[in-house]
PDB file of C-alpha atoms in Angstrom:
ATOM      1  CA  MET A   1      -0.025   0.100  -0.018  1.00 93.00           C
ATOM      2  CA  LYS A   2       1.251   3.393  -0.892  1.00 94.00           C
ATOM      3  CA  VAL A   3       1.277   5.941   2.060  1.00 95.00           C
ATOM      4  CA  ILE A   4       1.887   9.691   2.202  1.00 94.00           C
ATOM      5  CA  LEU A   5       3.783  10.403   5.468  1.00 95.00           C
ATOM      6  CA  THR A   6       2.467  13.214   7.578  1.00 93.00           C
ATOM      7  CA  GLU A   7       5.532  13.085   9.988  1.00 93.00           C
ATOM      8  CA  ASP A   8       9.139  11.872   9.923  1.00 94.00           C
ATOM      9  CA  VAL A   9       9.099   8.019  10.656  1.00 91.00           C
ATOM     10  CA  LYS A  10      12.510   6.501  11.571  1.00 92.00           C
ATOM     11  CA  LYS A  11      13.680   4.006   9.019  1.00 91.00           C
ATOM     12  CA  LEU A  12      10.719   4.758   6.813  1.00 93.00           C
ATOM     13  CA  GLY A  13      10.938   8.240   5.330  1.00 93.00           C
ATOM     14  CA  LYS A  14      10.513  12.019   5.870  1.00 94.00           C
ATOM     15  CA  LYS A  15       7.453  14.181   6.096  1.00 92.00           C
ATOM     16  CA  GLY A  16       5.706  14.468   2.630  1.00 90.00           C
ATOM     17  CA  GLU A  17       7.417  11.416   1.014  1.00 92.00           C
ATOM     18  CA  ILE A  18       5.290   8.654  -0.651  1.00 93.00           C
ATOM     19  CA  VAL A  19       6.403   5.269   0.543  1.00 95.00           C
ATOM     20  CA  ASP A  20       5.364   1.773  -0.055  1.00 95.00           C
ATOM     21  CA  VAL A  21       4.515  -0.326   2.990  1.00 95.00           C
ATOM     22  CA  SER A  22       2.737  -3.485   3.695  1.00 95.00           C
ATOM     23  CA  ASP A  23      -1.110  -3.326   4.153  1.00 95.00           C
ATOM     24  CA  GLY A  24      -1.100  -4.511   7.697  1.00 96.00           C
ATOM     25  CA  TYR A  25       1.810  -1.949   8.738  1.00 94.00           C
ATOM     26  CA  ALA A  26      -0.210   0.763   7.188  1.00 94.00           C
ATOM     27  CA  ARG A  27      -3.676  -0.229   8.645  1.00 94.00           C
ATOM     28  CA  ASN A  28      -2.332  -1.077  12.119  1.00 95.00           C
ATOM     29  CA  TYR A  29       0.473   1.339  12.747  1.00 94.00           C
ATOM     30  CA  VAL A  30       0.976   4.215  10.249  1.00 94.00           C
ATOM     31  CA  ILE A  31      -2.624   5.422   9.666  1.00 94.00           C
ATOM     32  CA  PRO A  32      -3.998   4.986  13.306  1.00 96.00           C
ATOM     33  CA  LYS A  33      -1.064   6.845  14.785  1.00 95.00           C
ATOM     34  CA  LYS A  34      -1.584   9.690  12.217  1.00 94.00           C
ATOM     35  CA  LEU A  35       1.961   9.239  10.821  1.00 94.00           C
ATOM     36  CA  GLY A  36       0.682   8.912   7.258  1.00 95.00           C
ATOM     37  CA  VAL A  37      -2.417   8.854   5.045  1.00 95.00           C
ATOM     38  CA  GLU A  38      -3.379   6.500   2.183  1.00 94.00           C
ATOM     39  CA  ALA A  39      -1.995   7.753  -1.185  1.00 94.00           C
ATOM     40  CA  ASN A  40      -5.307   8.234  -3.064  1.00 94.00           C
ATOM     41  CA  ASN A  41      -5.946  10.841  -5.662  1.00 94.00           C
ATOM     42  CA  LYS A  42      -7.482  13.375  -3.201  1.00 95.00           C
ATOM     43  CA  ASN A  43      -4.452  13.136  -0.755  1.00 93.00           C
ATOM     44  CA  MET A  44      -1.974  13.207  -3.721  1.00 93.00           C
ATOM     45  CA  ASN A  45      -3.548  16.500  -4.856  1.00 94.00           C
ATOM     46  CA  ASP A  46      -3.572  17.976  -1.387  1.00 92.00           C
ATOM     47  CA  LEU A  47       0.202  17.055  -1.067  1.00 91.00           C
ATOM     48  CA  LYS A  48       0.941  18.924  -4.377  1.00 93.00           C
ATOM     49  CA  LEU A  49      -1.019  22.013  -3.225  1.00 94.00           C
ATOM     50  CA  LYS A  50       0.687  21.891   0.120  1.00 91.00           C
ATOM     51  CA  LYS A  51       4.259  21.615  -1.418  1.00 92.00           C
ATOM     52  CA  ALA A  52       3.430  24.448  -3.909  1.00 95.00           C
ATOM     53  CA  ASN A  53       2.215  26.695  -1.001  1.00 95.00           C
ATOM     54  CA  GLU A  54       5.302  25.981   1.116  1.00 93.00           C
ATOM     55  CA  GLU A  55       7.648  26.738  -1.908  1.00 94.00           C
ATOM     56  CA  LYS A  56       5.734  30.057  -2.423  1.00 97.00           C
ATOM     57  CA  ILE A  57       6.098  31.002   1.217  1.00 96.00           C
ATOM     58  CA  ALA A  58       9.899  30.007   1.191  1.00 94.00           C
ATOM     59  CA  LYS A  59      10.327  32.142  -1.828  1.00 95.00           C
ATOM     60  CA  GLU A  60       8.586  35.173  -0.324  1.00 96.00           C
ATOM     61  CA  GLN A  61      10.571  34.924   2.854  1.00 94.00           C
ATOM     62  CA  LEU A  62      13.880  34.714   0.821  1.00 94.00           C
ATOM     63  CA  GLU A  63      12.892  37.948  -1.187  1.00 95.00           C
ATOM     64  CA  ALA A  64      12.014  39.700   2.037  1.00 93.00           C
ATOM     65  CA  ALA A  65      15.303  38.767   3.585  1.00 92.00           C
ATOM     66  CA  GLN A  66      17.260  39.973   0.456  1.00 93.00           C
ATOM     67  CA  ALA A  67      15.309  43.338   0.601  1.00 93.00           C
ATOM     68  CA  PHE A  68      16.034  43.713   4.280  1.00 91.00           C
ATOM     69  CA  ALA A  69      19.795  42.930   3.608  1.00 91.00           C
ATOM     70  CA  LYS A  70      19.974  45.670   0.939  1.00 93.00           C
ATOM     71  CA  GLU A  71      18.287  48.159   3.342  1.00 91.00           C
ATOM     72  CA  LEU A  72      20.645  46.979   6.219  1.00 90.00           C
ATOM     73  CA  GLU A  73      23.722  47.848   4.060  1.00 90.00           C
ATOM     74  CA  THR A  74      22.754  51.518   3.751  1.00 90.00           C
ATOM     75  CA  LYS A  75      22.467  51.951   7.484  1.00 90.00           C
ATOM     76  CA  GLU A  76      25.119  52.765  10.084  1.00 92.00           C
ATOM     77  CA  VAL A  77      24.625  52.298  13.868  1.00 93.00           C
ATOM     78  CA  THR A  78      26.574  54.249  16.546  1.00 92.00           C
ATOM     79  CA  VAL A  79      27.302  52.596  19.830  1.00 91.00           C
ATOM     80  CA  SER A  80      29.057  54.514  22.667  1.00 90.00           C
ATOM     81  CA  ILE A  81      31.360  52.951  25.241  1.00 89.00           C
ATOM     82  CA  LYS A  82      33.761  54.138  27.923  1.00 87.00           C
ATOM     83  CA  SER A  83      37.331  54.040  26.903  1.00 85.00           C
ATOM     84  CA  GLY A  84      40.676  54.948  28.367  1.00 81.00           C
ATOM     85  CA  GLU A  85      43.902  55.860  26.856  1.00 78.00           C
ATOM     86  CA  GLY A  86      44.860  54.885  23.254  1.00 74.00           C
ATOM     87  CA  GLY A  87      41.182  53.935  22.394  1.00 69.00           C
ATOM     88  CA  LYS A  88      41.257  50.807  24.545  1.00 76.00           C
ATOM     89  CA  THR A  89      37.730  50.271  25.928  1.00 82.00           C
ATOM     90  CA  PHE A  90      36.435  49.054  29.299  1.00 85.00           C
ATOM     91  CA  GLY A  91      34.616  45.896  28.387  1.00 86.00           C
ATOM     92  CA  SER A  92      33.386  45.169  24.929  1.00 88.00           C
ATOM     93  CA  VAL A  93      30.335  45.799  22.669  1.00 89.00           C
ATOM     94  CA  SER A  94      27.842  42.877  22.549  1.00 90.00           C
ATOM     95  CA  SER A  95      25.306  41.738  20.048  1.00 91.00           C
ATOM     96  CA  LYS A  96      22.627  42.843  22.379  1.00 92.00           C
ATOM     97  CA  GLU A  97      23.769  46.411  22.480  1.00 91.00           C
ATOM     98  CA  ILE A  98      23.994  46.514  18.559  1.00 92.00           C
ATOM     99  CA  ALA A  99      20.500  45.156  18.359  1.00 92.00           C
ATOM    100  CA  GLU A 100      19.237  47.849  20.778  1.00 93.00           C
ATOM    101  CA  ALA A 101      21.147  50.598  18.995  1.00 92.00           C
ATOM    102  CA  ALA A 102      19.655  49.459  15.543  1.00 91.00           C
ATOM    103  CA  LYS A 103      16.191  49.681  16.963  1.00 92.00           C
ATOM    104  CA  ALA A 104      16.633  52.968  18.595  1.00 92.00           C
ATOM    105  CA  GLN A 105      18.523  54.710  15.782  1.00 91.00           C
ATOM    106  CA  CYS A 106      17.078  53.049  12.481  1.00 88.00           C
ATOM    107  CA  GLY A 107      13.891  51.500  13.852  1.00 88.00           C
ATOM    108  CA  MET A 108      15.048  48.069  12.466  1.00 88.00           C
ATOM    109  CA  GLU A 109      14.124  44.983  14.463  1.00 90.00           C
ATOM    110  CA  ILE A 110      17.248  42.692  14.445  1.00 91.00           C
ATOM    111  CA  ASP A 111      17.405  39.546  16.669  1.00 92.00           C
ATOM    112  CA  LYS A 112      20.707  39.657  18.702  1.00 91.00           C
ATOM    113  CA  LYS A 113      21.106  35.817  18.028  1.00 93.00           C
ATOM    114  CA  LYS A 114      21.353  36.583  14.391  1.00 93.00           C
ATOM    115  CA  ILE A 115      24.233  39.090  14.672  1.00 93.00           C
ATOM    116  CA  GLN A 116      27.434  37.150  13.966  1.00 92.00           C
ATOM    117  CA  MET A 117      30.596  38.694  15.417  1.00 90.00           C
ATOM    118  CA  PRO A 118      33.792  36.773  15.019  1.00 86.00           C
ATOM    119  CA  GLU A 119      35.239  38.333  18.315  1.00 87.00           C
ATOM    120  CA  ALA A 120      34.117  40.900  20.760  1.00 85.00           C
ATOM    121  CA  ILE A 121      34.537  44.536  19.687  1.00 88.00           C
ATOM    122  CA  LYS A 122      37.114  45.944  22.171  1.00 86.00           C
ATOM    123  CA  SER A 123      38.316  49.074  20.587  1.00 86.00           C
ATOM    124  CA  LEU A 124      36.991  52.210  18.857  1.00 87.00           C
ATOM    125  CA  GLY A 125      36.347  52.460  15.253  1.00 88.00           C
ATOM    126  CA  VAL A 126      33.899  51.374  12.421  1.00 92.00           C
ATOM    127  CA  TYR A 127      33.219  47.646  11.943  1.00 92.00           C
ATOM    128  CA  GLU A 128      31.153  45.744   9.455  1.00 93.00           C
ATOM    129  CA  ILE A 129      29.096  43.045  11.267  1.00 93.00           C
ATOM    130  CA  ALA A 130      27.352  40.175   9.589  1.00 93.00           C
ATOM    131  CA  VAL A 131      23.694  39.630  10.283  1.00 93.00           C
ATOM    132  CA  LYS A 132      22.191  36.246   9.373  1.00 94.00           C
ATOM    133  CA  LEU A 133      18.739  37.022   7.971  1.00 91.00           C
ATOM    134  CA  HIS A 134      17.941  33.732   6.190  1.00 91.00           C
ATOM    135  CA  PRO A 135      19.929  30.470   5.664  1.00 92.00           C
ATOM    136  CA  LYS A 136      20.743  31.893   2.246  1.00 91.00           C
ATOM    137  CA  VAL A 137      20.990  35.623   2.973  1.00 92.00           C
ATOM    138  CA  THR A 138      23.656  37.425   5.115  1.00 92.00           C
ATOM    139  CA  GLY A 139      23.429  41.137   5.441  1.00 92.00           C
ATOM    140  CA  LYS A 140      26.236  43.624   6.525  1.00 93.00           C
ATOM    141  CA  LEU A 141      25.661  46.312   9.126  1.00 92.00           C
ATOM    142  CA  LYS A 142      28.121  49.157   9.731  1.00 93.00           C
ATOM    143  CA  VAL A 143      28.734  49.696  13.526  1.00 92.00           C
ATOM    144  CA  LYS A 144      30.578  52.749  14.603  1.00 93.00           C
ATOM    145  CA  VAL A 145      32.058  52.452  18.054  1.00 89.00           C
ATOM    146  CA  GLU A 146      32.840  55.865  19.701  1.00 89.00           C
ATOM    147  CA  GLU A 147      33.768  57.112  23.153  1.00 87.00           C
ATOM    148  CA  ALA A 148      31.126  57.901  25.566  1.00 81.00           C
ATOM    149  CA  ARG A 149      31.130  61.369  26.799  1.00 74.00           C
TER     150      ARG A 149
END
């Protein structure tokens, strides 16, 4: 019997796959536990529509992330930090401070977990910070670190 899986099943397949299983296994395990449905014409059409909708949503999210990345590259965020002689700072600038500054200065909501800093910023200057907006899209944000007065 052909079955469309509605969830991932170990050693059988992933969600949305069409697999061939024995009749007894399908009737007694897969279908009653709602792990899959019988692969008839109606269910096959539903699967096609669902996949098309998921692809459309994924494409829209990708386009939105690309547009946000372009907008992000035009912005510059200024963060103030106390510093001593020679531009050495007391402490470092964190991704949380950068996210808060972006919201306050540019009105842009950036999740602090998506800000990727190779190492902590511990000196004054201008830095380009990567922001992971989508698995395929990474934007750049300019962060200017200046001395607090």
